[in-house]
Amino acid sequence: MYHRQRTNTYYLKLISKNQMFNPTPLNLPSYPFKITKKDDVVFIFDELRKKHLVLTPEEWVRQHFIQDLISSKKFPKTLIQIEGGLVLNQLQKRSDILVFNTAGEKVMLIECKAPKVKITQSVFEQASRYNSIHQAKWIVLTNGLHHVYAKMDLTKGSFVFAPEMPDYLDL
């Protein structure tokens, strides 16, 4: 696993020379992403949306986390929504990743940040505001290096931090 991550990082450094994005090795497994470069812009292929996206540090984290959900935690691809819109205080916002169960209920809200962005109380508060609309049972925060998992008690308006994210079937 380490060798693949190192290879991906080395490859990205080669094709992203003179670019703003310099990939950070993450605290997530490595995956064989389809990385391309066109007109000095680096893209990553998003297999869920079936399109190439500009490879930003946040997208680097999001794509790794999505692959971890699918590969390690057995989340069905068809129940993962990326960058879904929501209206909060009359403002249009986007949640990074939203996971549904087979009944169509929102079960997990995931907020992704670039690796240089610290997971702080304000990041948790942002996700909590989004979740006031979504009402998911779990909130997950990640910058690819650090991950925070909180199980929500929506009836009491409280939460409990968990040491790890549950597998999809345990939600």
Coordinates of C-alpha atoms in Angstrom, one line a residue:
M1 CA 0.0 0.0 0.0
Y2 CA 2.8 2.5 0.9
H3 CA 4.6 1.8 -2.4
R4 CA 1.4 2.7 -4.4
Q5 CA 0.9 5.9 -2.5
R6 CA 4.5 6.9 -3.1
T7 CA 4.2 6.1 -6.8
N8 CA 0.9 8.1 -7.1
T9 CA 2.5 11.1 -5.3
Y10 CA 5.7 10.9 -7.5
Y11 CA 3.5 10.7 -10.7
L12 CA 1.5 13.7 -9.6
K13 CA 4.6 15.8 -8.8
L14 CA 5.8 15.1 -12.3
I15 CA 2.7 16.1 -14.1
S16 CA 1.9 19.0 -11.8
K17 CA 5.2 20.8 -12.2
N18 CA 4.6 24.6 -12.1
Q19 CA 1.1 24.0 -10.7
M20 CA -0.4 25.3 -7.5
F21 CA -1.3 21.7 -6.3
N22 CA 1.5 19.7 -4.7
P23 CA -0.1 16.4 -3.4
T24 CA 0.2 15.6 0.3
P25 CA 0.5 12.0 1.3
L26 CA -2.7 11.3 3.2
N27 CA -3.7 9.1 6.2
L28 CA -5.9 7.1 3.8
P29 CA -5.1 4.1 1.5
S30 CA -3.8 5.0 -1.9
Y31 CA -5.9 4.3 -5.0
P32 CA -5.0 4.1 -8.7
F33 CA -6.6 7.4 -9.7
K34 CA -6.8 8.5 -13.4
I35 CA -4.8 11.7 -13.4
T36 CA -4.5 13.8 -16.5
K37 CA -3.1 17.2 -17.5
K38 CA -4.5 19.5 -20.1
D39 CA -3.4 23.1 -20.8
D40 CA -1.3 23.1 -17.6
V41 CA -4.2 22.1 -15.4
V42 CA -4.2 18.8 -13.6
F43 CA -7.4 16.7 -13.4
I44 CA -8.6 13.7 -11.5
F45 CA -11.3 11.4 -12.8
D46 CA -14.3 11.1 -10.4
E47 CA -15.7 7.7 -11.0
L48 CA -19.0 8.5 -9.3
R49 CA -19.8 11.6 -11.3
K50 CA -18.0 10.1 -14.4
K51 CA -16.1 13.3 -15.1
H52 CA -12.7 14.9 -14.8
L53 CA -12.4 17.5 -12.0
V54 CA -9.7 20.0 -11.4
L55 CA -7.3 18.5 -8.9
T56 CA -7.3 20.8 -5.9
P57 CA -6.0 19.7 -2.4
E58 CA -9.6 19.4 -1.2
E59 CA -10.6 17.2 -4.2
W60 CA -7.5 15.1 -3.5
V61 CA -8.9 14.4 0.0
R62 CA -12.5 13.9 -1.2
Q63 CA -11.5 11.4 -3.9
H64 CA -9.4 9.4 -1.4
F65 CA -12.1 9.4 1.2
I66 CA -14.8 8.3 -1.3
Q67 CA -12.6 5.4 -2.4
D68 CA -12.0 4.5 1.3
L69 CA -15.8 4.5 1.9
I70 CA -16.3 2.2 -1.1
S71 CA -13.4 -0.2 -0.7
S72 CA -12.8 -0.4 3.1
K73 CA -16.2 0.4 4.5
K74 CA -18.4 -1.2 1.8
F75 CA -20.5 1.9 1.1
P76 CA -22.6 1.4 -2.1
K77 CA -21.5 3.8 -4.8
T78 CA -25.1 4.4 -5.8
L79 CA -25.9 5.8 -2.3
I80 CA -23.2 8.4 -2.2
Q81 CA -24.0 11.9 -3.3
I82 CA -21.2 14.4 -3.9
E83 CA -21.5 18.2 -3.5
G84 CA -25.2 18.1 -3.0
G85 CA -26.9 21.5 -2.6
L86 CA -28.7 22.8 0.4
V87 CA -30.2 26.1 1.5
L88 CA -29.1 27.4 4.9
N89 CA -30.3 30.8 6.1
Q90 CA -31.4 31.6 2.6
L91 CA -27.9 30.9 1.2
Q92 CA -27.1 28.2 -1.3
K93 CA -24.4 25.9 0.2
R94 CA -22.9 22.5 -0.8
S95 CA -22.2 19.5 1.4
D96 CA -19.1 17.6 0.3
I97 CA -20.4 14.0 0.6
L98 CA -23.8 12.8 1.7
V99 CA -24.5 9.1 2.2
F100 CA -28.0 7.5 2.1
N101 CA -29.4 4.2 3.2
T102 CA -31.5 2.0 1.0
A103 CA -34.7 3.7 2.3
G104 CA -33.4 7.0 1.0
E105 CA -32.6 8.5 4.4
K106 CA -29.5 10.6 4.9
V107 CA -27.2 8.6 7.3
M108 CA -23.8 10.4 7.0
L109 CA -22.6 13.9 6.2
I110 CA -18.9 14.2 5.4
E111 CA -17.1 17.5 5.2
C112 CA -13.7 17.4 3.4
K113 CA -11.0 20.0 3.8
A114 CA -7.6 20.4 2.2
P115 CA -4.8 18.8 4.2
K116 CA -3.5 22.2 5.4
V117 CA -6.9 23.1 6.9
K118 CA -7.0 22.0 10.6
I119 CA -10.1 20.2 11.8
T120 CA -11.3 22.6 14.4
Q121 CA -14.4 23.5 16.4
S122 CA -15.5 25.9 13.6
V123 CA -15.3 23.1 11.0
F124 CA -17.4 20.9 13.2
E125 CA -19.9 23.8 13.6
Q126 CA -20.0 24.3 9.9
A127 CA -20.9 20.6 9.4
S128 CA -23.4 20.8 12.2
R129 CA -25.1 23.7 10.5
Y130 CA -25.4 21.7 7.3
N131 CA -26.6 18.7 9.3
S132 CA -29.4 20.9 10.8
I133 CA -30.9 20.7 7.3
H134 CA -29.8 17.1 6.4
Q135 CA -30.5 15.4 9.8
A136 CA -27.9 12.6 9.2
K137 CA -27.1 10.2 11.9
W138 CA -23.3 10.7 11.5
I139 CA -21.0 13.7 10.9
V140 CA -17.5 13.0 9.6
L141 CA -14.8 15.6 9.2
T142 CA -11.5 14.9 7.3
N143 CA -8.6 16.8 5.9
G144 CA -7.0 13.5 4.8
L145 CA -4.6 13.5 7.7
H146 CA -7.0 13.7 10.6
H147 CA -10.6 12.3 10.7
V148 CA -13.3 13.0 13.3
Y149 CA -16.4 10.9 13.6
A150 CA -19.5 12.0 15.5
K151 CA -22.7 10.0 16.0
M152 CA -25.6 12.3 16.3
D153 CA -28.6 11.9 18.6
L154 CA -31.1 13.9 16.6
T155 CA -33.9 13.7 19.2
K156 CA -31.7 15.1 22.0
G157 CA -29.6 17.4 19.7
S158 CA -26.4 15.9 21.0
F159 CA -23.5 13.8 19.7
V160 CA -20.9 11.4 20.8
F161 CA -17.4 11.2 19.2
A162 CA -16.5 7.7 17.9
P163 CA -13.0 6.3 17.5
E164 CA -13.7 5.2 14.0
M165 CA -16.3 5.3 11.2
P166 CA -18.7 2.3 11.1
D167 CA -19.0 0.0 8.1
Y168 CA -22.0 0.8 5.9
L169 CA -24.0 -2.2 7.2
D170 CA -23.4 -1.0 10.8
L171 CA -25.0 2.4 10.2

